[in-house]
PDB file of N, CA and C in Angstrom:
ATOM      1  N   MET A   1     132.178  60.070 132.480  1.00 39.00           N
ATOM      2  CA  MET A   1     130.991  60.870 132.647  1.00 39.00           C
ATOM      3  C   MET A   1     131.414  62.320 132.901  1.00 39.00           C
ATOM      4  N   TYR A   2     130.717  63.242 132.245  1.00 46.00           N
ATOM      5  CA  TYR A   2     131.010  64.668 132.383  1.00 46.00           C
ATOM      6  C   TYR A   2     130.213  65.280 133.524  1.00 46.00           C
ATOM      7  N   ALA A   3     130.825  66.170 134.236  1.00 47.00           N
ATOM      8  CA  ALA A   3     130.115  66.997 135.203  1.00 47.00           C
ATOM      9  C   ALA A   3     129.803  68.297 134.478  1.00 47.00           C
ATOM     10  N   TYR A   4     128.530  68.586 134.297  1.00 50.00           N
ATOM     11  CA  TYR A   4     128.161  69.773 133.544  1.00 50.00           C
ATOM     12  C   TYR A   4     128.453  71.036 134.334  1.00 50.00           C
ATOM     13  N   LEU A   5     128.959  72.026 133.643  1.00 55.00           N
ATOM     14  CA  LEU A   5     129.317  73.292 134.254  1.00 55.00           C
ATOM     15  C   LEU A   5     128.247  74.334 133.959  1.00 55.00           C
ATOM     16  N   LYS A   6     127.922  75.134 134.935  1.00 66.00           N
ATOM     17  CA  LYS A   6     127.037  76.269 134.707  1.00 66.00           C
ATOM     18  C   LYS A   6     127.905  77.475 134.410  1.00 66.00           C
ATOM     19  N   LEU A   7     127.390  78.382 133.607  1.00 71.00           N
ATOM     20  CA  LEU A   7     128.130  79.613 133.367  1.00 71.00           C
ATOM     21  C   LEU A   7     128.228  80.391 134.665  1.00 71.00           C
ATOM     22  N   VAL A   8     129.386  80.967 134.891  1.00 73.00           N
ATOM     23  CA  VAL A   8     129.558  81.767 136.094  1.00 73.00           C
ATOM     24  C   VAL A   8     128.702  83.030 135.982  1.00 73.00           C
ATOM     25  N   SER A   9     128.107  83.421 137.080  1.00 79.00           N
ATOM     26  CA  SER A   9     127.138  84.518 137.052  1.00 79.00           C
ATOM     27  C   SER A   9     127.741  85.850 136.628  1.00 79.00           C
ATOM     28  N   TRP A  10     129.037  86.097 136.862  1.00 82.00           N
ATOM     29  CA  TRP A  10     129.635  87.369 136.466  1.00 82.00           C
ATOM     30  C   TRP A  10     129.586  87.568 134.961  1.00 82.00           C
ATOM     31  N   LEU A  11     129.561  86.476 134.185  1.00 83.00           N
ATOM     32  CA  LEU A  11     129.509  86.611 132.737  1.00 83.00           C
ATOM     33  C   LEU A  11     128.277  87.405 132.297  1.00 83.00           C
ATOM     34  N   TYR A  12     127.157  87.170 132.956  1.00 84.00           N
ATOM     35  CA  TYR A  12     125.915  87.862 132.607  1.00 84.00           C
ATOM     36  C   TYR A  12     125.945  89.351 132.972  1.00 84.00           C
ATOM     37  N   THR A  13     126.908  89.769 133.764  1.00 87.00           N
ATOM     38  CA  THR A  13     127.004  91.183 134.126  1.00 87.00           C
ATOM     39  C   THR A  13     127.867  91.979 133.152  1.00 87.00           C
ATOM     40  N   GLN A  14     128.517  91.294 132.236  1.00 88.00           N
ATOM     41  CA  GLN A  14     129.395  91.961 131.271  1.00 88.00           C
ATOM     42  C   GLN A  14     128.551  92.613 130.180  1.00 88.00           C
ATOM     43  N   THR A  15     128.694  93.909 130.006  1.00 88.00           N
ATOM     44  CA  THR A  15     127.835  94.641 129.069  1.00 88.00           C
ATOM     45  C   THR A  15     128.533  95.067 127.788  1.00 88.00           C
ATOM     46  N   THR A  16     129.842  94.876 127.693  1.00 91.00           N
ATOM     47  CA  THR A  16     130.553  95.321 126.495  1.00 91.00           C
ATOM     48  C   THR A  16     131.085  94.168 125.647  1.00 91.00           C
ATOM     49  N   LEU A  17     130.779  92.958 125.992  1.00 91.00           N
ATOM     50  CA  LEU A  17     131.248  91.819 125.205  1.00 91.00           C
ATOM     51  C   LEU A  17     130.543  91.760 123.856  1.00 91.00           C
ATOM     52  N   THR A  18     131.290  91.374 122.828  1.00 93.00           N
ATOM     53  CA  THR A  18     130.707  91.152 121.511  1.00 93.00           C
ATOM     54  C   THR A  18     131.079  89.778 120.969  1.00 93.00           C
ATOM     55  N   SER A  19     131.932  89.060 121.706  1.00 94.00           N
ATOM     56  CA  SER A  19     132.391  87.746 121.276  1.00 94.00           C
ATOM     57  C   SER A  19     132.378  86.777 122.442  1.00 94.00           C
ATOM     58  N   LEU A  20     132.086  85.518 122.126  1.00 91.00           N
ATOM     59  CA  LEU A  20     132.113  84.478 123.147  1.00 91.00           C
ATOM     60  C   LEU A  20     132.543  83.176 122.503  1.00 91.00           C
ATOM     61  N   HIS A  21     133.519  82.517 123.120  1.00 90.00           N
ATOM     62  CA  HIS A  21     134.014  81.234 122.646  1.00 90.00           C
ATOM     63  C   HIS A  21     134.057  80.284 123.839  1.00 90.00           C
ATOM     64  N   ILE A  22     133.238  79.246 123.791  1.00 87.00           N
ATOM     65  CA  ILE A  22     133.247  78.202 124.819  1.00 87.00           C
ATOM     66  C   ILE A  22     133.324  76.876 124.071  1.00 87.00           C
ATOM     67  N   ALA A  23     134.393  76.111 124.300  1.00 86.00           N
ATOM     68  CA  ALA A  23     134.592  74.870 123.561  1.00 86.00           C
ATOM     69  C   ALA A  23     134.957  73.730 124.488  1.00 86.00           C
ATOM     70  N   SER A  24     134.355  72.577 124.231  1.00 85.00           N
ATOM     71  CA  SER A  24     134.680  71.335 124.943  1.00 85.00           C
ATOM     72  C   SER A  24     134.712  71.529 126.452  1.00 85.00           C
ATOM     73  N   SER A  25     133.728  72.228 126.974  1.00 79.00           N
ATOM     74  CA  SER A  25     133.764  72.569 128.387  1.00 79.00           C
ATOM     75  C   SER A  25     132.713  71.847 129.221  1.00 79.00           C
ATOM     76  N   SER A  26     131.904  71.029 128.586  1.00 70.00           N
ATOM     77  CA  SER A  26     130.771  70.416 129.266  1.00 70.00           C
ATOM     78  C   SER A  26     129.798  71.480 129.748  1.00 70.00           C
ATOM     79  N   PHE A  27     129.824  72.625 129.085  1.00 66.00           N
ATOM     80  CA  PHE A  27     128.908  73.722 129.386  1.00 66.00           C
ATOM     81  C   PHE A  27     127.505  73.284 129.039  1.00 66.00           C
ATOM     82  N   LYS A  28     126.638  73.365 129.987  1.00 65.00           N
ATOM     83  CA  LYS A  28     125.234  73.022 129.760  1.00 65.00           C
ATOM     84  C   LYS A  28     124.410  74.272 130.007  1.00 65.00           C
ATOM     85  N   ASN A  29     123.618  74.620 129.017  1.00 61.00           N
ATOM     86  CA  ASN A  29     122.802  75.821 129.096  1.00 61.00           C
ATOM     87  C   ASN A  29     121.582  75.533 129.956  1.00 61.00           C
ATOM     88  N   THR A  30     121.652  75.877 131.227  1.00 62.00           N
ATOM     89  CA  THR A  30     120.566  75.563 132.145  1.00 62.00           C
ATOM     90  C   THR A  30     119.426  76.558 132.067  1.00 62.00           C
ATOM     91  N   SER A  31     119.671  77.739 131.524  1.00 75.00           N
ATOM     92  CA  SER A  31     118.629  78.745 131.329  1.00 75.00           C
ATOM     93  C   SER A  31     118.733  79.279 129.907  1.00 75.00           C
ATOM     94  N   PRO A  32     118.158  78.561 128.933  1.00 76.00           N
ATOM     95  CA  PRO A  32     118.312  78.960 127.538  1.00 76.00           C
ATOM     96  C   PRO A  32     117.842  80.383 127.251  1.00 76.00           C
ATOM     97  N   GLU A  33     116.744  80.789 127.810  1.00 80.00           N
ATOM     98  CA  GLU A  33     116.224  82.125 127.542  1.00 80.00           C
ATOM     99  C   GLU A  33     117.201  83.198 128.007  1.00 80.00           C
ATOM    100  N   MET A  34     117.734  83.053 129.201  1.00 82.00           N
ATOM    101  CA  MET A  34     118.671  84.037 129.727  1.00 82.00           C
ATOM    102  C   MET A  34     119.964  84.050 128.907  1.00 82.00           C
ATOM    103  N   PHE A  35     120.482  82.871 128.563  1.00 83.00           N
ATOM    104  CA  PHE A  35     121.721  82.796 127.810  1.00 83.00           C
ATOM    105  C   PHE A  35     121.571  83.411 126.422  1.00 83.00           C
ATOM    106  N   TRP A  36     120.529  83.010 125.681  1.00 82.00           N
ATOM    107  CA  TRP A  36     120.362  83.528 124.319  1.00 82.00           C
ATOM    108  C   TRP A  36     120.028  85.015 124.336  1.00 82.00           C
ATOM    109  N   SER A  37     119.373  85.512 125.353  1.00 84.00           N
ATOM    110  CA  SER A  37     119.140  86.952 125.474  1.00 84.00           C
ATOM    111  C   SER A  37     120.452  87.687 125.706  1.00 84.00           C
ATOM    112  N   PHE A  38     121.330  87.078 126.484  1.00 86.00           N
ATOM    113  CA  PHE A  38     122.635  87.675 126.784  1.00 86.00           C
ATOM    114  C   PHE A  38     123.500  87.796 125.529  1.00 86.00           C
ATOM    115  N   VAL A  39     123.529  86.764 124.689  1.00 85.00           N
ATOM    116  CA  VAL A  39     124.403  86.758 123.514  1.00 85.00           C
ATOM    117  C   VAL A  39     123.699  87.271 122.252  1.00 85.00           C
ATOM    118  N   PHE A  40     122.515  87.790 122.398  1.00 82.00           N
ATOM    119  CA  PHE A  40     121.674  88.206 121.276  1.00 82.00           C
ATOM    120  C   PHE A  40     122.386  89.173 120.329  1.00 82.00           C
ATOM    121  N   HIS A  41     123.200  90.071 120.835  1.00 82.00           N
ATOM    122  CA  HIS A  41     123.840  91.079 119.993  1.00 82.00           C
ATOM    123  C   HIS A  41     125.315  90.816 119.721  1.00 82.00           C
ATOM    124  N   PHE A  42     125.796  89.640 120.046  1.00 91.00           N
ATOM    125  CA  PHE A  42     127.194  89.312 119.784  1.00 91.00           C
ATOM    126  C   PHE A  42     127.427  89.178 118.285  1.00 91.00           C
ATOM    127  N   SER A  43     128.654  89.462 117.845  1.00 94.00           N
ATOM    128  CA  SER A  43     128.987  89.260 116.440  1.00 94.00           C
ATOM    129  C   SER A  43     129.754  87.950 116.233  1.00 94.00           C
ATOM    130  N   PHE A  44     130.417  87.451 117.260  1.00 95.00           N
ATOM    131  CA  PHE A  44     131.177  86.205 117.178  1.00 95.00           C
ATOM    132  C   PHE A  44     130.688  85.277 118.278  1.00 95.00           C
ATOM    133  N   LEU A  45     130.144  84.138 117.888  1.00 92.00           N
ATOM    134  CA  LEU A  45     129.622  83.185 118.854  1.00 92.00           C
ATOM    135  C   LEU A  45     130.078  81.787 118.465  1.00 92.00           C
ATOM    136  N   SER A  46     131.001  81.237 119.228  1.00 92.00           N
ATOM    137  CA  SER A  46     131.552  79.914 118.967  1.00 92.00           C
ATOM    138  C   SER A  46     131.320  79.057 120.207  1.00 92.00           C
ATOM    139  N   LEU A  47     130.440  78.087 120.068  1.00 89.00           N
ATOM    140  CA  LEU A  47     130.034  77.252 121.205  1.00 89.00           C
ATOM    141  C   LEU A  47     130.106  75.777 120.820  1.00 89.00           C
ATOM    142  N   PHE A  48     131.233  75.319 120.329  1.00 87.00           N
ATOM    143  CA  PHE A  48     131.263  73.949 119.843  1.00 87.00           C
ATOM    144  C   PHE A  48     131.664  72.934 120.906  1.00 87.00           C
ATOM    145  N   ASN A  49     131.089  71.740 120.724  1.00 87.00           N
ATOM    146  CA  ASN A  49     131.358  70.583 121.576  1.00 87.00           C
ATOM    147  C   ASN A  49     130.980  70.836 123.032  1.00 87.00           C
ATOM    148  N   ASN A  50     129.764  71.305 123.237  1.00 81.00           N
ATOM    149  CA  ASN A  50     129.191  71.520 124.558  1.00 81.00           C
ATOM    150  C   ASN A  50     127.848  70.795 124.610  1.00 81.00           C
ATOM    151  N   SER A  51     127.006  71.151 125.515  1.00 76.00           N
ATOM    152  CA  SER A  51     125.660  70.560 125.627  1.00 76.00           C
ATOM    153  C   SER A  51     124.637  71.675 125.763  1.00 76.00           C
ATOM    154  N   ILE A  52     124.578  72.529 124.774  1.00 75.00           N
ATOM    155  CA  ILE A  52     123.786  73.748 124.881  1.00 75.00           C
ATOM    156  C   ILE A  52     122.290  73.493 124.891  1.00 75.00           C
ATOM    157  N   GLY A  53     121.786  72.687 123.974  1.00 77.00           N
ATOM    158  CA  GLY A  53     120.361  72.380 123.986  1.00 77.00           C
ATOM    159  C   GLY A  53     119.561  73.087 122.936  1.00 77.00           C
ATOM    160  N   SER A  54     119.024  74.235 123.228  1.00 77.00           N
ATOM    161  CA  SER A  54     118.090  74.885 122.315  1.00 77.00           C
ATOM    162  C   SER A  54     118.797  75.807 121.329  1.00 77.00           C
ATOM    163  N   LEU A  55     118.114  76.068 120.215  1.00 80.00           N
ATOM    164  CA  LEU A  55     118.618  76.978 119.200  1.00 80.00           C
ATOM    165  C   LEU A  55     118.088  78.386 119.436  1.00 80.00           C
ATOM    166  N   PRO A  56     118.902  79.386 119.131  1.00 79.00           N
ATOM    167  CA  PRO A  56     118.453  80.776 119.275  1.00 79.00           C
ATOM    168  C   PRO A  56     117.881  81.292 117.965  1.00 79.00           C
ATOM    169  N   ARG A  57     117.525  82.543 117.946  1.00 75.00           N
ATOM    170  CA  ARG A  57     117.304  83.288 116.711  1.00 75.00           C
ATOM    171  C   ARG A  57     118.514  84.178 116.550  1.00 75.00           C
ATOM    172  N   LEU A  58     119.042  84.230 115.348  1.00 79.00           N
ATOM    173  CA  LEU A  58     120.215  85.057 115.102  1.00 79.00           C
ATOM    174  C   LEU A  58     119.797  86.473 114.735  1.00 79.00           C
ATOM    175  N   THR A  59     120.571  87.428 115.180  1.00 82.00           N
ATOM    176  CA  THR A  59     120.340  88.811 114.784  1.00 82.00           C
ATOM    177  C   THR A  59     121.210  89.123 113.573  1.00 82.00           C
ATOM    178  N   SER A  60     120.955  90.238 112.956  1.00 84.00           N
ATOM    179  CA  SER A  60     121.685  90.611 111.744  1.00 84.00           C
ATOM    180  C   SER A  60     123.156  90.910 112.000  1.00 84.00           C
ATOM    181  N   ASN A  61     123.547  91.193 113.237  1.00 86.00           N
ATOM    182  CA  ASN A  61     124.940  91.523 113.505  1.00 86.00           C
ATOM    183  C   ASN A  61     125.830  90.298 113.740  1.00 86.00           C
ATOM    184  N   VAL A  62     125.296  89.098 113.797  1.00 90.00           N
ATOM    185  CA  VAL A  62     126.120  87.898 113.969  1.00 90.00           C
ATOM    186  C   VAL A  62     126.911  87.659 112.685  1.00 90.00           C
ATOM    187  N   VAL A  63     128.237  87.580 112.822  1.00 94.00           N
ATOM    188  CA  VAL A  63     129.120  87.344 111.686  1.00 94.00           C
ATOM    189  C   VAL A  63     129.591  85.895 111.688  1.00 94.00           C
ATOM    190  N   ILE A  64     129.955  85.387 112.864  1.00 94.00           N
ATOM    191  CA  ILE A  64     130.440  84.013 113.005  1.00 94.00           C
ATOM    192  C   ILE A  64     129.563  83.289 114.007  1.00 94.00           C
ATOM    193  N   PHE A  65     129.031  82.136 113.584  1.00 93.00           N
ATOM    194  CA  PHE A  65     128.171  81.330 114.454  1.00 93.00           C
ATOM    195  C   PHE A  65     128.593  79.881 114.308  1.00 93.00           C
ATOM    196  N   ASP A  66     129.146  79.297 115.360  1.00 93.00           N
ATOM    197  CA  ASP A  66     129.672  77.932 115.326  1.00 93.00           C
ATOM    198  C   ASP A  66     129.108  77.170 116.521  1.00 93.00           C
ATOM    199  N   ILE A  67     128.227  76.222 116.233  1.00 90.00           N
ATOM    200  CA  ILE A  67     127.634  75.403 117.301  1.00 90.00           C
ATOM    201  C   ILE A  67     127.822  73.916 117.024  1.00 90.00           C
ATOM    202  N   ASN A  68     128.859  73.534 116.285  1.00 91.00           N
ATOM    203  CA  ASN A  68     129.022  72.122 115.951  1.00 91.00           C
ATOM    204  C   ASN A  68     129.287  71.285 117.196  1.00 91.00           C
ATOM    205  N   GLY A  69     128.859  70.036 117.125  1.00 89.00           N
ATOM    206  CA  GLY A  69     129.122  69.079 118.188  1.00 89.00           C
ATOM    207  C   GLY A  69     128.321  69.276 119.461  1.00 89.00           C
ATOM    208  N   ASN A  70     127.117  69.807 119.361  1.00 85.00           N
ATOM    209  CA  ASN A  70     126.299  70.034 120.543  1.00 85.00           C
ATOM    210  C   ASN A  70     125.082  69.111 120.643  1.00 85.00           C
ATOM    211  N   ASN A  71     124.905  68.213 119.682  1.00 81.00           N
ATOM    212  CA  ASN A  71     123.759  67.307 119.652  1.00 81.00           C
ATOM    213  C   ASN A  71     122.430  68.051 119.744  1.00 81.00           C
ATOM    214  N   MET A  72     122.373  69.237 119.140  1.00 83.00           N
ATOM    215  CA  MET A  72     121.130  69.999 119.113  1.00 83.00           C
ATOM    216  C   MET A  72     120.173  69.363 118.117  1.00 83.00           C
ATOM    217  N   SER A  73     118.900  69.525 118.368  1.00 83.00           N
ATOM    218  CA  SER A  73     117.902  69.060 117.414  1.00 83.00           C
ATOM    219  C   SER A  73     116.909  70.189 117.177  1.00 83.00           C
ATOM    220  N   GLY A  74     116.221  70.084 116.072  1.00 83.00           N
ATOM    221  CA  GLY A  74     115.230  71.098 115.729  1.00 83.00           C
ATOM    222  C   GLY A  74     115.434  71.590 114.321  1.00 83.00           C
ATOM    223  N   SER A  75     114.683  72.609 113.981  1.00 84.00           N
ATOM    224  CA  SER A  75     114.683  73.136 112.627  1.00 84.00           C
ATOM    225  C   SER A  75     115.593  74.358 112.500  1.00 84.00           C
ATOM    226  N   LEU A  76     116.376  74.371 111.439  1.00 84.00           N
ATOM    227  CA  LEU A  76     117.220  75.522 111.146  1.00 84.00           C
ATOM    228  C   LEU A  76     116.388  76.724 110.710  1.00 84.00           C
ATOM    229  N   SER A  77     115.176  76.479 110.235  1.00 80.00           N
ATOM    230  CA  SER A  77     114.362  77.600 109.764  1.00 80.00           C
ATOM    231  C   SER A  77     114.060  78.577 110.899  1.00 80.00           C
ATOM    232  N   HIS A  78     113.878  78.079 112.114  1.00 72.00           N
ATOM    233  CA  HIS A  78     113.661  78.967 113.268  1.00 72.00           C
ATOM    234  C   HIS A  78     114.893  79.830 113.512  1.00 72.00           C
ATOM    235  N   LEU A  79     116.052  79.235 113.288  1.00 74.00           N
ATOM    236  CA  LEU A  79     117.319  79.927 113.519  1.00 74.00           C
ATOM    237  C   LEU A  79     117.589  81.000 112.469  1.00 74.00           C
ATOM    238  N   LEU A  80     117.303  80.686 111.210  1.00 75.00           N
ATOM    239  CA  LEU A  80     117.715  81.563 110.110  1.00 75.00           C
ATOM    240  C   LEU A  80     116.584  82.291 109.387  1.00 75.00           C
ATOM    241  N   CYS A  81     115.412  81.711 109.355  1.00 72.00           N
ATOM    242  CA  CYS A  81     114.343  82.235 108.501  1.00 72.00           C
ATOM    243  C   CYS A  81     113.301  82.996 109.298  1.00 72.00           C
ATOM    244  N   HIS A  82     113.666  84.130 109.780  1.00 66.00           N
ATOM    245  CA  HIS A  82     112.721  85.007 110.457  1.00 66.00           C
ATOM    246  C   HIS A  82     112.957  86.428 109.936  1.00 66.00           C
ATOM    247  N   ASN A  83     112.014  87.257 110.108  1.00 64.00           N
ATOM    248  CA  ASN A  83     112.119  88.620 109.575  1.00 64.00           C
ATOM    249  C   ASN A  83     113.164  89.417 110.316  1.00 64.00           C
ATOM    250  N   MET A  84     114.137  89.898 109.568  1.00 63.00           N
ATOM    251  CA  MET A  84     115.149  90.791 110.111  1.00 63.00           C
ATOM    252  C   MET A  84     114.946  92.154 109.472  1.00 63.00           C
ATOM    253  N   ILE A  85     115.078  93.177 110.248  1.00 72.00           N
ATOM    254  CA  ILE A  85     114.944  94.529 109.723  1.00 72.00           C
ATOM    255  C   ILE A  85     116.164  94.884 108.883  1.00 72.00           C
ATOM    256  N   GLU A  86     117.329  94.447 109.322  1.00 76.00           N
ATOM    257  CA  GLU A  86     118.581  94.759 108.631  1.00 76.00           C
ATOM    258  C   GLU A  86     119.091  93.537 107.870  1.00 76.00           C
ATOM    259  N   LYS A  87     119.943  93.770 106.877  1.00 82.00           N
ATOM    260  CA  LYS A  87     120.574  92.696 106.123  1.00 82.00           C
ATOM    261  C   LYS A  87     121.508  91.909 107.044  1.00 82.00           C
ATOM    262  N   SER A  88     121.499  90.595 106.913  1.00 84.00           N
ATOM    263  CA  SER A  88     122.345  89.739 107.735  1.00 84.00           C
ATOM    264  C   SER A  88     123.816  89.928 107.393  1.00 84.00           C
ATOM    265  N   ASN A  89     124.673  89.899 108.410  1.00 89.00           N
ATOM    266  CA  ASN A  89     126.123  89.970 108.249  1.00 89.00           C
ATOM    267  C   ASN A  89     126.786  88.606 108.396  1.00 89.00           C
ATOM    268  N   LEU A  90     125.998  87.540 108.464  1.00 90.00           N
ATOM    269  CA  LEU A  90     126.514  86.205 108.694  1.00 90.00           C
ATOM    270  C   LEU A  90     127.457  85.780 107.574  1.00 90.00           C
ATOM    271  N   LYS A  91     128.689  85.429 107.954  1.00 94.00           N
ATOM    272  CA  LYS A  91     129.716  85.008 106.996  1.00 94.00           C
ATOM    273  C   LYS A  91     130.167  83.569 107.225  1.00 94.00           C
ATOM    274  N   TYR A  92     130.109  83.100 108.452  1.00 94.00           N
ATOM    275  CA  TYR A  92     130.633  81.783 108.823  1.00 94.00           C
ATOM    276  C   TYR A  92     129.585  81.100 109.688  1.00 94.00           C
ATOM    277  N   PHE A  93     129.074  79.967 109.206  1.00 92.00           N
ATOM    278  CA  PHE A  93     127.966  79.276 109.865  1.00 92.00           C
ATOM    279  C   PHE A  93     128.296  77.796 109.936  1.00 92.00           C
ATOM    280  N   VAL A  94     128.532  77.266 111.137  1.00 93.00           N
ATOM    281  CA  VAL A  94     128.933  75.871 111.313  1.00 93.00           C
ATOM    282  C   VAL A  94     127.971  75.197 112.278  1.00 93.00           C
ATOM    283  N   VAL A  95     127.282  74.153 111.802  1.00 90.00           N
ATOM    284  CA  VAL A  95     126.304  73.462 112.648  1.00 90.00           C
ATOM    285  C   VAL A  95     126.410  71.934 112.560  1.00 90.00           C
ATOM    286  N   TYR A  96     127.497  71.408 112.011  1.00 90.00           N
ATOM    287  CA  TYR A  96     127.574  69.960 111.871  1.00 90.00           C
ATOM    288  C   TYR A  96     127.676  69.257 113.216  1.00 90.00           C
ATOM    289  N   GLU A  97     127.489  67.933 113.209  1.00 90.00           N
ATOM    290  CA  GLU A  97     127.434  67.093 114.407  1.00 90.00           C
ATOM    291  C   GLU A  97     126.317  67.533 115.360  1.00 90.00           C
ATOM    292  N   ASN A  98     125.178  67.827 114.764  1.00 88.00           N
ATOM    293  CA  ASN A  98     123.932  68.091 115.472  1.00 88.00           C
ATOM    294  C   ASN A  98     122.852  67.278 114.773  1.00 88.00           C
ATOM    295  N   HIS A  99     121.650  67.371 115.199  1.00 86.00           N
ATOM    296  CA  HIS A  99     120.528  66.653 114.601  1.00 86.00           C
ATOM    297  C   HIS A  99     119.492  67.671 114.132  1.00 86.00           C
ATOM    298  N   LEU A 100     119.910  68.509 113.203  1.00 86.00           N
ATOM    299  CA  LEU A 100     119.071  69.625 112.755  1.00 86.00           C
ATOM    300  C   LEU A 100     118.394  69.285 111.437  1.00 86.00           C
ATOM    301  N   SER A 101     117.318  69.979 111.169  1.00 84.00           N
ATOM    302  CA  SER A 101     116.562  69.774 109.924  1.00 84.00           C
ATOM    303  C   SER A 101     116.160  71.122 109.361  1.00 84.00           C
ATOM    304  N   GLY A 102     115.542  71.085 108.198  1.00 76.00           N
ATOM    305  CA  GLY A 102     114.954  72.307 107.615  1.00 76.00           C
ATOM    306  C   GLY A 102     115.829  72.997 106.638  1.00 76.00           C
TER     307      GLY A 102
END
């Protein structure tokens, strides 16, 4: 049995980060709104094999997005199909080992 870890609060105080990699950490997103708001402008986001839960909306500056192995469910259209003012820079998109549709 995994003991879920909360993100340490100092992470949310970092204002110059553009990349985040959390893997196989039993990280559980206990505040999805706060977390996705924090990483909203990141260009590299790799969160595989955790227990994140909800899907975000991607911004045009995301280049790498890897959320495989999180048992997420829901529609990919919410994640990808929304109006962006700028052209998307997404180059690498990995979502396998989830329960996604759309």
